[in-house]
mmCIF file of C-alpha atoms in Angstrom:
data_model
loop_
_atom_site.group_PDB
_atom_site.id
_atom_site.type_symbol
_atom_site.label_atom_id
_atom_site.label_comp_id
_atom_site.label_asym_id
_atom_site.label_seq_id
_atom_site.Cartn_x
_atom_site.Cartn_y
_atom_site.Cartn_z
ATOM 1 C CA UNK U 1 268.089 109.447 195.263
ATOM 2 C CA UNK U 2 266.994 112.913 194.179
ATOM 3 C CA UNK U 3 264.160 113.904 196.072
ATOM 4 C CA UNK U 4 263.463 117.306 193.791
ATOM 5 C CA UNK U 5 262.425 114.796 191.068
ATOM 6 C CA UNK U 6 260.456 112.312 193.224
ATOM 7 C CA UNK U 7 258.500 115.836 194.529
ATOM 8 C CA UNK U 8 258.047 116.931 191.013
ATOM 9 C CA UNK U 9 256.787 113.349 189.893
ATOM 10 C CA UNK U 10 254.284 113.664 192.848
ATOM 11 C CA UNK U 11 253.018 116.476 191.934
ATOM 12 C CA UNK U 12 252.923 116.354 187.866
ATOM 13 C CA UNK U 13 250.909 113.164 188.414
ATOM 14 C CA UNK U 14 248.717 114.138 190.703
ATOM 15 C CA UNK U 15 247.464 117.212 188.706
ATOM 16 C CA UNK U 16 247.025 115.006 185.323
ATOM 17 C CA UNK U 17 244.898 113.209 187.847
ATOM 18 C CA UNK U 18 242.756 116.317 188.579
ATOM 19 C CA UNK U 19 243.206 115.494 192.032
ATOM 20 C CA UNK U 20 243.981 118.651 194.764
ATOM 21 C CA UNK U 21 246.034 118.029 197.633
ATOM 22 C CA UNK U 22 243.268 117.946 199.994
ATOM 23 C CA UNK U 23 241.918 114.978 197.605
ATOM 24 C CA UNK U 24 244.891 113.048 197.339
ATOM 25 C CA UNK U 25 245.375 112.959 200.748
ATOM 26 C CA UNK U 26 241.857 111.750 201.425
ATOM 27 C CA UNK U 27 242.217 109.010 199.356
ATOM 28 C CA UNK U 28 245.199 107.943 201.093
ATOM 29 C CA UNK U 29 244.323 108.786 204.392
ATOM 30 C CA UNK U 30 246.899 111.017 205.169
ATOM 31 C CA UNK U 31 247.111 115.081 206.346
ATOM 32 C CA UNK U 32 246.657 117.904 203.372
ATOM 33 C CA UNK U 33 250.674 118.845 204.783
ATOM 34 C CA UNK U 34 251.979 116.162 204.041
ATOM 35 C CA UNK U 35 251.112 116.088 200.431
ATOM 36 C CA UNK U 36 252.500 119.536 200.087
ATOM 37 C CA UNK U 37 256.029 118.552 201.885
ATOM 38 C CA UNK U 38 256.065 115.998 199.646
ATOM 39 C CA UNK U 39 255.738 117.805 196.403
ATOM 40 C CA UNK U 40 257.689 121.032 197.370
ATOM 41 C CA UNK U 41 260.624 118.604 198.539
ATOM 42 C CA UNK U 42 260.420 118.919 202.428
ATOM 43 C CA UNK U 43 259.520 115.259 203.126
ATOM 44 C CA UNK U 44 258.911 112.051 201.170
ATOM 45 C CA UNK U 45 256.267 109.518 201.300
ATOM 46 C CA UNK U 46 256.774 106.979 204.142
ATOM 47 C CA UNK U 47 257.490 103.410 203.146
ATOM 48 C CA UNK U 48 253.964 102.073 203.703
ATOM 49 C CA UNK U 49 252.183 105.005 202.240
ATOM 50 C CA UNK U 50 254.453 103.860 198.436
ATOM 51 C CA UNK U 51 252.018 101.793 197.213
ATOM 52 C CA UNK U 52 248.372 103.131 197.709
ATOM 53 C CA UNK U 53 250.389 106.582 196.866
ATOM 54 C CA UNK U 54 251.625 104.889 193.561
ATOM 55 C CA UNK U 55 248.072 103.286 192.800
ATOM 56 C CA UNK U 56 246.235 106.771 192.928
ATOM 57 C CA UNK U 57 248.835 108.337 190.337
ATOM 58 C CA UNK U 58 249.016 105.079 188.544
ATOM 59 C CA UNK U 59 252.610 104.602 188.494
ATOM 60 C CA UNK U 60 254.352 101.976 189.853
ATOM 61 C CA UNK U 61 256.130 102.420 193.540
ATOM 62 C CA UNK U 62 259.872 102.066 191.300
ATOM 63 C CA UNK U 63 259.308 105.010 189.041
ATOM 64 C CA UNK U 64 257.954 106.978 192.601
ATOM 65 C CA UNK U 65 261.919 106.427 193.488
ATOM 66 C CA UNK U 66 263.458 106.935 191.215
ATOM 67 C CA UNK U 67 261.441 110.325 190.158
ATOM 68 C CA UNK U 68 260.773 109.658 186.831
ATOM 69 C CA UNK U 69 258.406 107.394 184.457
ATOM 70 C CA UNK U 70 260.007 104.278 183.410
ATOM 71 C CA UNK U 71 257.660 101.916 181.433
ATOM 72 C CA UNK U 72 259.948 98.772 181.898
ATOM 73 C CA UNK U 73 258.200 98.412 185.364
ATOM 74 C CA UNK U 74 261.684 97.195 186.903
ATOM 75 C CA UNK U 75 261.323 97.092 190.835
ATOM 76 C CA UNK U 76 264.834 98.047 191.850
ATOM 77 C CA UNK U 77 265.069 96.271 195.293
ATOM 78 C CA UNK U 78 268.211 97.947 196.199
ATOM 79 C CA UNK U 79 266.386 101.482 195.719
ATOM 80 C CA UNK U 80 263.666 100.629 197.773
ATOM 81 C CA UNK U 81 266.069 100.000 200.887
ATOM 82 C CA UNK U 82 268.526 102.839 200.136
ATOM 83 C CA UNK U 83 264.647 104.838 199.853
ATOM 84 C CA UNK U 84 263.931 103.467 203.598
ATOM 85 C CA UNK U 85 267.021 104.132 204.885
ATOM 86 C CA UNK U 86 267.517 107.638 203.874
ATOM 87 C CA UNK U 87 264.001 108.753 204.291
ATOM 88 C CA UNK U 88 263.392 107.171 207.751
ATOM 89 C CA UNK U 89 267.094 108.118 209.074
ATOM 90 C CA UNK U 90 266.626 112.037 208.232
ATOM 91 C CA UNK U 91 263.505 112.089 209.403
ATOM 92 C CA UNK U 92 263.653 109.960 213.017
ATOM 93 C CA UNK U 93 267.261 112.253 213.110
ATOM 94 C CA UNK U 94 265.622 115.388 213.015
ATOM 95 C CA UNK U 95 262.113 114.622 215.288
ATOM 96 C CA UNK U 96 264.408 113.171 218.489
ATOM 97 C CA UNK U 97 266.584 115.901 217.855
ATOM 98 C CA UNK U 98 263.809 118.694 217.842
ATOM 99 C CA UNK U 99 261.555 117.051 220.408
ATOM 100 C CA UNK U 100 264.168 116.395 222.886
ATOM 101 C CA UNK U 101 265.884 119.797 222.994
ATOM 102 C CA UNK U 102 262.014 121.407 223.563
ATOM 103 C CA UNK U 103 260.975 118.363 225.920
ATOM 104 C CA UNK U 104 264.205 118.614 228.213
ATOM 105 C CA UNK U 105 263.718 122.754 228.427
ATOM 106 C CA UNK U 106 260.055 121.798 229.137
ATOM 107 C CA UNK U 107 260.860 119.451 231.807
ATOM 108 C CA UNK U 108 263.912 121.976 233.761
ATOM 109 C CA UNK U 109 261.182 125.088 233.711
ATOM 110 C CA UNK U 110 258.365 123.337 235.076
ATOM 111 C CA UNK U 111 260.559 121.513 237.696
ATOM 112 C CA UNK U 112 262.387 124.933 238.640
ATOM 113 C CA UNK U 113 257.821 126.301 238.712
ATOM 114 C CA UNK U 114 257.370 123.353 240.787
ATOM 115 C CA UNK U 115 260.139 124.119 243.534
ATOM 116 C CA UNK U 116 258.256 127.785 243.694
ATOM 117 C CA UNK U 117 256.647 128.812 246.799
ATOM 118 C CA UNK U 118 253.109 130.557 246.982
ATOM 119 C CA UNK U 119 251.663 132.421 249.750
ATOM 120 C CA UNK U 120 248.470 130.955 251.099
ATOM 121 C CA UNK U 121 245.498 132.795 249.394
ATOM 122 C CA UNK U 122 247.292 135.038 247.218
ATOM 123 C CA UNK U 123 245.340 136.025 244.237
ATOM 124 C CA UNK U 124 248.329 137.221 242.082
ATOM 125 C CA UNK U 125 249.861 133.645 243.079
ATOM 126 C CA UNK U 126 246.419 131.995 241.969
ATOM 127 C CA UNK U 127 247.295 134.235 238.639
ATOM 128 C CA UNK U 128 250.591 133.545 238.448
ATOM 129 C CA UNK U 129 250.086 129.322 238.594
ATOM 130 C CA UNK U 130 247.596 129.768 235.941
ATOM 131 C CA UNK U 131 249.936 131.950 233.729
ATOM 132 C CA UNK U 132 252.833 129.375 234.412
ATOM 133 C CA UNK U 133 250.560 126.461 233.294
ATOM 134 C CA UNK U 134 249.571 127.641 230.428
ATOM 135 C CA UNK U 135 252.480 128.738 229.216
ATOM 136 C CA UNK U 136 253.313 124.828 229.471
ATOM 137 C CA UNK U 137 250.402 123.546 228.509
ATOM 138 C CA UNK U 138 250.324 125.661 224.912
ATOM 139 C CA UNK U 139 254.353 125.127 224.724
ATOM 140 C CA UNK U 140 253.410 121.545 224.811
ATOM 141 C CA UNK U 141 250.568 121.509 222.037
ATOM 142 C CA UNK U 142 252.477 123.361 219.685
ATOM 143 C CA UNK U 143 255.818 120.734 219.922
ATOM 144 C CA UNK U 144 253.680 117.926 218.894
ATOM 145 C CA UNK U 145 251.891 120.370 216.420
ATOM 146 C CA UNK U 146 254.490 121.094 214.620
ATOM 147 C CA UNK U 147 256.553 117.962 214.987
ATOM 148 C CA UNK U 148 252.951 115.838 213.714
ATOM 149 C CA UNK U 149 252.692 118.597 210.721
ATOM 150 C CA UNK U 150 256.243 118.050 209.494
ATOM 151 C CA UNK U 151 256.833 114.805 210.556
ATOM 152 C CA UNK U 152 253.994 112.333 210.823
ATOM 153 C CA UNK U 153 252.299 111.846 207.243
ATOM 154 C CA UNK U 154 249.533 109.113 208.435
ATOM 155 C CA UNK U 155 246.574 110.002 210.343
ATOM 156 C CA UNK U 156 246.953 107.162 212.937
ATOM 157 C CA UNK U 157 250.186 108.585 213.759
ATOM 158 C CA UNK U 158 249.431 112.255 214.361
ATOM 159 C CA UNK U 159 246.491 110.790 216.387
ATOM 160 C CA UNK U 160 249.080 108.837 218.677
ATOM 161 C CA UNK U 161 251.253 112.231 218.972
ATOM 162 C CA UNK U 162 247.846 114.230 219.812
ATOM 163 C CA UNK U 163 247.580 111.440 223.066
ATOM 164 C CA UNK U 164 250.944 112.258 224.438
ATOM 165 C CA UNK U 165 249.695 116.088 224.185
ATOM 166 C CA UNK U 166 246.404 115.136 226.195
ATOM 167 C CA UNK U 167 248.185 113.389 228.451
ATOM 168 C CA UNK U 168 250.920 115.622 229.491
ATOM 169 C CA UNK U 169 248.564 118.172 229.465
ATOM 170 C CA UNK U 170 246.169 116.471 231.845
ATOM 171 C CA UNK U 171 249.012 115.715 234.336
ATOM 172 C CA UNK U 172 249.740 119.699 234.064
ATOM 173 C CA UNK U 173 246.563 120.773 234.433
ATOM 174 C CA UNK U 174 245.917 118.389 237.378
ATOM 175 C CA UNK U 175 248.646 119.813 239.359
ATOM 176 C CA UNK U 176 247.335 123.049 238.627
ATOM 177 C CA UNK U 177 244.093 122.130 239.606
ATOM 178 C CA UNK U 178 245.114 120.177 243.255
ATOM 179 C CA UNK U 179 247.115 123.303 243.853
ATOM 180 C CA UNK U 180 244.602 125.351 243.937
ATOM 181 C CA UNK U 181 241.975 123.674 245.323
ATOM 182 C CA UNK U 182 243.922 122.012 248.026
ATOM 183 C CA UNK U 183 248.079 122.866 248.542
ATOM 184 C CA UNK U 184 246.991 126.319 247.987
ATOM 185 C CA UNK U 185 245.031 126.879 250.585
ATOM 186 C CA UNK U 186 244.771 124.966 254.740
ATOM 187 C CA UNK U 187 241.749 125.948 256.729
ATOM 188 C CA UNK U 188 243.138 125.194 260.307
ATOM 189 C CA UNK U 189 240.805 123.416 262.006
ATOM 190 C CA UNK U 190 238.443 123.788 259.372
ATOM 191 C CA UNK U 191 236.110 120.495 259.514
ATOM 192 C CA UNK U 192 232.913 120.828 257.221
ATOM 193 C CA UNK U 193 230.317 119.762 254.897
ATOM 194 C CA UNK U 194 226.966 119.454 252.850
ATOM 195 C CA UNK U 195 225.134 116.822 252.555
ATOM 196 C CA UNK U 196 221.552 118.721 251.204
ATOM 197 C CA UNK U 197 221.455 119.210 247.898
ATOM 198 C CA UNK U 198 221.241 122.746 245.906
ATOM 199 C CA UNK U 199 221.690 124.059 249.825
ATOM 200 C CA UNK U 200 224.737 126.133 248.938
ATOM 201 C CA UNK U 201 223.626 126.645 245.699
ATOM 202 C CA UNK U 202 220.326 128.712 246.536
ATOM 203 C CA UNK U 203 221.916 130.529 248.967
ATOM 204 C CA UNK U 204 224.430 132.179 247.082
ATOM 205 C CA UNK U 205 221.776 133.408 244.242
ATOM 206 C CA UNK U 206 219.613 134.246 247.632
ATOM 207 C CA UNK U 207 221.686 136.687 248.680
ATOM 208 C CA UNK U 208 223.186 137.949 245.359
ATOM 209 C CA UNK U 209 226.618 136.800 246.543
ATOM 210 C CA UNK U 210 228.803 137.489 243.047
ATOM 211 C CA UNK U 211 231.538 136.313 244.183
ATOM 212 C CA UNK U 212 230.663 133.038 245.199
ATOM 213 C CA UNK U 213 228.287 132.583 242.013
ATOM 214 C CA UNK U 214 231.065 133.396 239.985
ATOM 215 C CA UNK U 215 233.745 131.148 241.993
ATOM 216 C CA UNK U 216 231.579 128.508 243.567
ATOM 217 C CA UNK U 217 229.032 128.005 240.917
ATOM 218 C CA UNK U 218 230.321 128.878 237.765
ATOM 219 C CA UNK U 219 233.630 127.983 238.497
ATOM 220 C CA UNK U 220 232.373 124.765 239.628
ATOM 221 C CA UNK U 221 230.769 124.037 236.030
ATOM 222 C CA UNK U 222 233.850 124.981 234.604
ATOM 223 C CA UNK U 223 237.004 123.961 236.235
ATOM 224 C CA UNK U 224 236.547 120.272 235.302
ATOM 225 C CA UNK U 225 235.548 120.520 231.724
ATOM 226 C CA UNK U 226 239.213 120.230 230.161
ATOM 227 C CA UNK U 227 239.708 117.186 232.384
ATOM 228 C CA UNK U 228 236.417 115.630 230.633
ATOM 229 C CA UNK U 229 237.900 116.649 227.560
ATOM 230 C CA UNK U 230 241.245 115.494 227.462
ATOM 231 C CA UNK U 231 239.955 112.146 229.644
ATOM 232 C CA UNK U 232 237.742 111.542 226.340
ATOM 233 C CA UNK U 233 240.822 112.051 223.854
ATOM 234 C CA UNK U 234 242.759 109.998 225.580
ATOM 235 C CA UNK U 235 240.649 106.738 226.772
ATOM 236 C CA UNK U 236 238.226 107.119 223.582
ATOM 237 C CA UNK U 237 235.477 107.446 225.666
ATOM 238 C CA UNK U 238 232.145 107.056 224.049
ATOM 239 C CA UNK U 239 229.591 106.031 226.550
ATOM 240 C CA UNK U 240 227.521 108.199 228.868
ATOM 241 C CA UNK U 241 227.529 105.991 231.750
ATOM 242 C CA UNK U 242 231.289 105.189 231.868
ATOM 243 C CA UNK U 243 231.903 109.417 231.600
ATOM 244 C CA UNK U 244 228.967 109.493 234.083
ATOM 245 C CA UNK U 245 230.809 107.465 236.524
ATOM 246 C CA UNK U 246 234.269 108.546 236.174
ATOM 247 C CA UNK U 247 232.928 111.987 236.537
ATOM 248 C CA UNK U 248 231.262 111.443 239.915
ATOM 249 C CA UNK U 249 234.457 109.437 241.165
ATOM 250 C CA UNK U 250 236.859 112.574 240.320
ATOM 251 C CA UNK U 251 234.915 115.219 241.690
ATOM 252 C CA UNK U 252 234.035 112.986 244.885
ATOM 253 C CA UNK U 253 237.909 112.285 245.464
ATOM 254 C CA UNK U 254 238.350 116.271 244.900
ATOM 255 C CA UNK U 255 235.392 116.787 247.858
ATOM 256 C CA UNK U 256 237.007 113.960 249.909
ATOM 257 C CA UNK U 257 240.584 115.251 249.958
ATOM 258 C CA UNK U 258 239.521 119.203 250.615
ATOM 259 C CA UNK U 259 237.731 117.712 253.952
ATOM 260 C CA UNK U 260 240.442 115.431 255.234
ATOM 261 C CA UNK U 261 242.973 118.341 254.461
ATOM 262 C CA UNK U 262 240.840 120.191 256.068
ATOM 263 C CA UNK U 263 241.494 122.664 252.856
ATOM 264 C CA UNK U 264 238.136 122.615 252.032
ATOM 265 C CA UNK U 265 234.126 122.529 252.138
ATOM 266 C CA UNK U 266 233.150 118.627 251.707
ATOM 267 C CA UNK U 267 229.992 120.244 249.439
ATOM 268 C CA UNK U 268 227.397 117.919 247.384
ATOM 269 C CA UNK U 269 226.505 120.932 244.997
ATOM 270 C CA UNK U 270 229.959 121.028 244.279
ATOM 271 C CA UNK U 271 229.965 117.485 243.191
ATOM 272 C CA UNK U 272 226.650 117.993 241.359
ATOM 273 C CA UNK U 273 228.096 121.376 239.473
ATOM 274 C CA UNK U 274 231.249 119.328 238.577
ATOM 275 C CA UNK U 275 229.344 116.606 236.862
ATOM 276 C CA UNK U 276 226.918 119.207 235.043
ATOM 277 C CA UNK U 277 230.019 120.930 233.386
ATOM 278 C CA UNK U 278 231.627 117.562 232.497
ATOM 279 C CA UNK U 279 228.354 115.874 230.908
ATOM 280 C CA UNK U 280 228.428 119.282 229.088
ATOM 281 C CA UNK U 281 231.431 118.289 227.273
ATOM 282 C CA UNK U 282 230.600 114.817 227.321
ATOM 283 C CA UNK U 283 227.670 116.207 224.972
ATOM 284 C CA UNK U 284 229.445 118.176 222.686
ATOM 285 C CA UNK U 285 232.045 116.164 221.651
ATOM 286 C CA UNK U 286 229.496 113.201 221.192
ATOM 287 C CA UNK U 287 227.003 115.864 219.258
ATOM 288 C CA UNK U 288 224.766 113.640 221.412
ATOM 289 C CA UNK U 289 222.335 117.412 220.466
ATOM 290 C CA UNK U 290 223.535 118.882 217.459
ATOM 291 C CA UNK U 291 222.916 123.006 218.907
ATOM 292 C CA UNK U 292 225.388 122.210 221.639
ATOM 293 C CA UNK U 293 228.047 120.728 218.743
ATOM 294 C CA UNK U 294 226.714 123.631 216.579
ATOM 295 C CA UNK U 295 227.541 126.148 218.804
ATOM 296 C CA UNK U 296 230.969 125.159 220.081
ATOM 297 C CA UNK U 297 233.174 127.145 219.172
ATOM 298 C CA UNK U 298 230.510 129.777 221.070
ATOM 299 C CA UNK U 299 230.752 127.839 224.047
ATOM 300 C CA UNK U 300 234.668 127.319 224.320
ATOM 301 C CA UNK U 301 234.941 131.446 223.668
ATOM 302 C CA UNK U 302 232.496 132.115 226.057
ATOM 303 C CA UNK U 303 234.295 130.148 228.701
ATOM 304 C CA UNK U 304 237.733 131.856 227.925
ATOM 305 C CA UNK U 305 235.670 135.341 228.240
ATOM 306 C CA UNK U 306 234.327 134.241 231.333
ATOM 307 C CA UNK U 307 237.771 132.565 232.556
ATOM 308 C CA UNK U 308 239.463 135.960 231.596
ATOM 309 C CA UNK U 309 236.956 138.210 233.291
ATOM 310 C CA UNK U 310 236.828 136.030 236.624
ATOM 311 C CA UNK U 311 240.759 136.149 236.504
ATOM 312 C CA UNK U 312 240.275 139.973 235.759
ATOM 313 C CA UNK U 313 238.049 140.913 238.834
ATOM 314 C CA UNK U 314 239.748 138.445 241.169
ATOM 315 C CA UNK U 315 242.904 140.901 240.599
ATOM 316 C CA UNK U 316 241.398 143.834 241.308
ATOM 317 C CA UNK U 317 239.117 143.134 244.245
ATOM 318 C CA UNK U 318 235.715 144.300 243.107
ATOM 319 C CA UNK U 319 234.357 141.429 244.779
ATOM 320 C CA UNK U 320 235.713 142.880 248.141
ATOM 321 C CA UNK U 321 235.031 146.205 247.989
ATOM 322 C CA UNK U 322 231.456 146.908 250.340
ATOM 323 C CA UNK U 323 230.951 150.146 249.517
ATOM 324 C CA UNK U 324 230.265 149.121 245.805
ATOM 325 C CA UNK U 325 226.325 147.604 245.368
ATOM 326 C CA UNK U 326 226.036 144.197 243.785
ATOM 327 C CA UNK U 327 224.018 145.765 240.706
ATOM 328 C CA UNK U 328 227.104 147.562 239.980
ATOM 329 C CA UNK U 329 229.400 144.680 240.609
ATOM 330 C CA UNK U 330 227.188 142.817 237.957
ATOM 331 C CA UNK U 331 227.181 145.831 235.218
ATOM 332 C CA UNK U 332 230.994 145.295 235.400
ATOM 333 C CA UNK U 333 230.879 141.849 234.855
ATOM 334 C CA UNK U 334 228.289 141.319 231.875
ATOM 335 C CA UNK U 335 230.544 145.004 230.494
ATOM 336 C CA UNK U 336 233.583 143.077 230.541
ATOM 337 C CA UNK U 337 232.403 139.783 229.424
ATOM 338 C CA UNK U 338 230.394 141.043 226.679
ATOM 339 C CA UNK U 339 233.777 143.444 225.306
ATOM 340 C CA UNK U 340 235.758 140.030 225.687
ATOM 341 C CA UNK U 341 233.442 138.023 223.202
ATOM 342 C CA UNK U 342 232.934 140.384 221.075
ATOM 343 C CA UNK U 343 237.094 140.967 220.001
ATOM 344 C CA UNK U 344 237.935 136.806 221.246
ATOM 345 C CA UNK U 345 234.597 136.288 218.663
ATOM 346 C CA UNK U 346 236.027 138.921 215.878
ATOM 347 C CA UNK U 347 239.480 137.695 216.181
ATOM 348 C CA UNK U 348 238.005 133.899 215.750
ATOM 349 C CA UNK U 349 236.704 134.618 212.682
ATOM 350 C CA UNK U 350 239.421 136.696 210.720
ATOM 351 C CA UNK U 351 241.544 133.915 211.629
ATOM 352 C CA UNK U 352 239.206 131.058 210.259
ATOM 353 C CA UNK U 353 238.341 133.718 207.338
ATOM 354 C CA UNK U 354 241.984 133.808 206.457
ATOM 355 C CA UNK U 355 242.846 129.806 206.185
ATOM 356 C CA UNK U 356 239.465 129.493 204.159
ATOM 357 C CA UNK U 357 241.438 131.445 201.776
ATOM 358 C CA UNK U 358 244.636 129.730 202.473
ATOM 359 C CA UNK U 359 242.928 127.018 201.673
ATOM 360 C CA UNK U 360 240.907 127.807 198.751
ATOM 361 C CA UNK U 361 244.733 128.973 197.421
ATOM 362 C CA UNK U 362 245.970 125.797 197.979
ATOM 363 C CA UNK U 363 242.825 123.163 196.170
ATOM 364 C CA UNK U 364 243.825 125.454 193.127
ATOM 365 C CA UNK U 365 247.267 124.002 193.023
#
């Protein structure tokens, strides 16, 4: 089976169709990539993708093997199977071989990150469990990435790949979370809570406390937004009062361990601060209002500004120092946060400039 010729077929046929890449994949319902591996010889068509593949370039699925026209119409059974065979044997060869090598590595570094200790209330520790995290968490997307790009031609099957993603990631990010929140930190003795709502809330913007309306209010919008996320991906949720609900239940068992740990403040306005961030994502991803799926790209830079210049101050103490006024502490904060969306935004947009013209290069194929 020469696969040059079936790749050169491919793509002959498709152009006498006047179909691009990005086209013939729509009509097929399979990724742009894979049409190009296919027709620059890096891949071939999976078995059930032969025939609506053959009925959009009008040849028949025998002529697809064999790389060549042939107006006898002879269905060569015996190609067909040797076609299986070699195409699902070199590709299932190379994906366990390529996942398993980056899986197992995976696996030994975050077990060895695991067995690491970290001193109680440490900020560089706090810093260093984040780095570590995401260093797993991105290794992690970009495995499946790039084994879904090269590997998985069919939409339904990069979508099943993008679920073992989420859900890794989720059990990372989880960890990372109850580590911080709880193992991180024991309050000896420490047995409290808040029952009144926006209590804690007022008094921090009261009393201009920027620490605490960074950490305890912001913080507590934010830190459970990637769970609603990848919760969503995962469990296809698409109903406000089954997010609503399993919102209230995670951020109540979050409360509920802190005070039996005794790690913790038992607060309701942290509770009510979780949900708001959550039903924020819950919104966007739904475009339940169109500005807030509009604007989301916006939002996700502005909360890895805000993420980075939280992380940023935490390091160098400004929050501690007395001797510097709150105004000041706040000049520093909207400085840095503002410098941080404006190269995060740039950056954003050369990138997405550049594969529109990737792009653009490639529908003229």
């Amino acid at each position: 089976m020469d696969y040059i010729k079936i790749s050169n077929l491919i793509k002959t046929k498709r152009k006498e169709k006047g179909l691009t890449q990005e086209e013939l994949a729509k009509r097929i319902n399979v990724t742009e990539k894979a049409i190009s591996r296919w027709e620059t010889g890096r891949g071939t068509p999976d078995i059930s993708l032969l025939i609506p593949l053959s009925e959009e370039l009008g040849i028949s699925v025998s002529e697809i093997l064999k790389g060549k026209e042939d107006k006898k119409e002879e269905e060569n059974f015996k190609e067909i199977v040797n076609y299986i065979d070699a195409s699902k044997s070199k590709r299932n060869k190379v994906v366990i071989t390529i996942s398993s090598i980056i899986y197992v590595v995976l696996l030994i570094l975050y077990l060895w990150y695991l067995k690491t200790d970290y001193s109680d209330n440490s900020h560089i520790s706090y810093l260093a469990e984040i780095i570590y995290n995401s260093f797993f968490i991105t290794s992690i997307f970009l495995t499946n990435r790039l084994i879904a790009n090269y590997y998985f031609d069919k939409l339904e099957e990069r979508e099943r790949m993008n679920k073992v993603s989420y859900i890794m990631v989720l059990i990372i990010y989880l960890i990372m979370l109850f580590n911080l929140t709880i193992f991180g930190r024991v309050l000896t003795g420490y047995n409290a809570y808040n029952l009144i709502p926006f209590k804690t809330i007022l008094g921090y913007i009261a009393y201009l406390d920027v620490h605490n309306i960074i950490v305890n209010i912001i913080g507590n919008i934010l830190v459970l937004m990637p769970v609603q996320f990848l919760l969503m991906r995962i469990f296809n949720i698409n109903k406000y009062k089954t997010s609503l609900l399993m919102d209230t239940l995670l951020a109540l068992l979050i409360e509920t361990i802190q005070l039996i740990s005794h790690s913790g403040v038992f607060d309701i306005d942290d509770i009510i601060l979780n949900i708001l961030g959550m039903s924020l994502i819950y919104l966007i991803i739904t475009k339940k209002y169109r500005f807030l799926y509009n604007h989301k790209d916006k939002i996700i830079i502005s909360f890895i500004s805000l993420s980075i210049t939280y992380i940023s101050f935490e390091m160098l103490s400004w929050y501690h120092f007395p001797h510097i006024p709150t105004i000041r502490v706040f000049l520093r904060l909207l400085f840095v946060f503002t410098s941080l969306e404006v190269i995060i935004y740039s950056a954003y947009k050369f990138v997405k400039k550049m594969k529109k013209i990737s792009n653009t290069k490639k529908s003229e194929l």
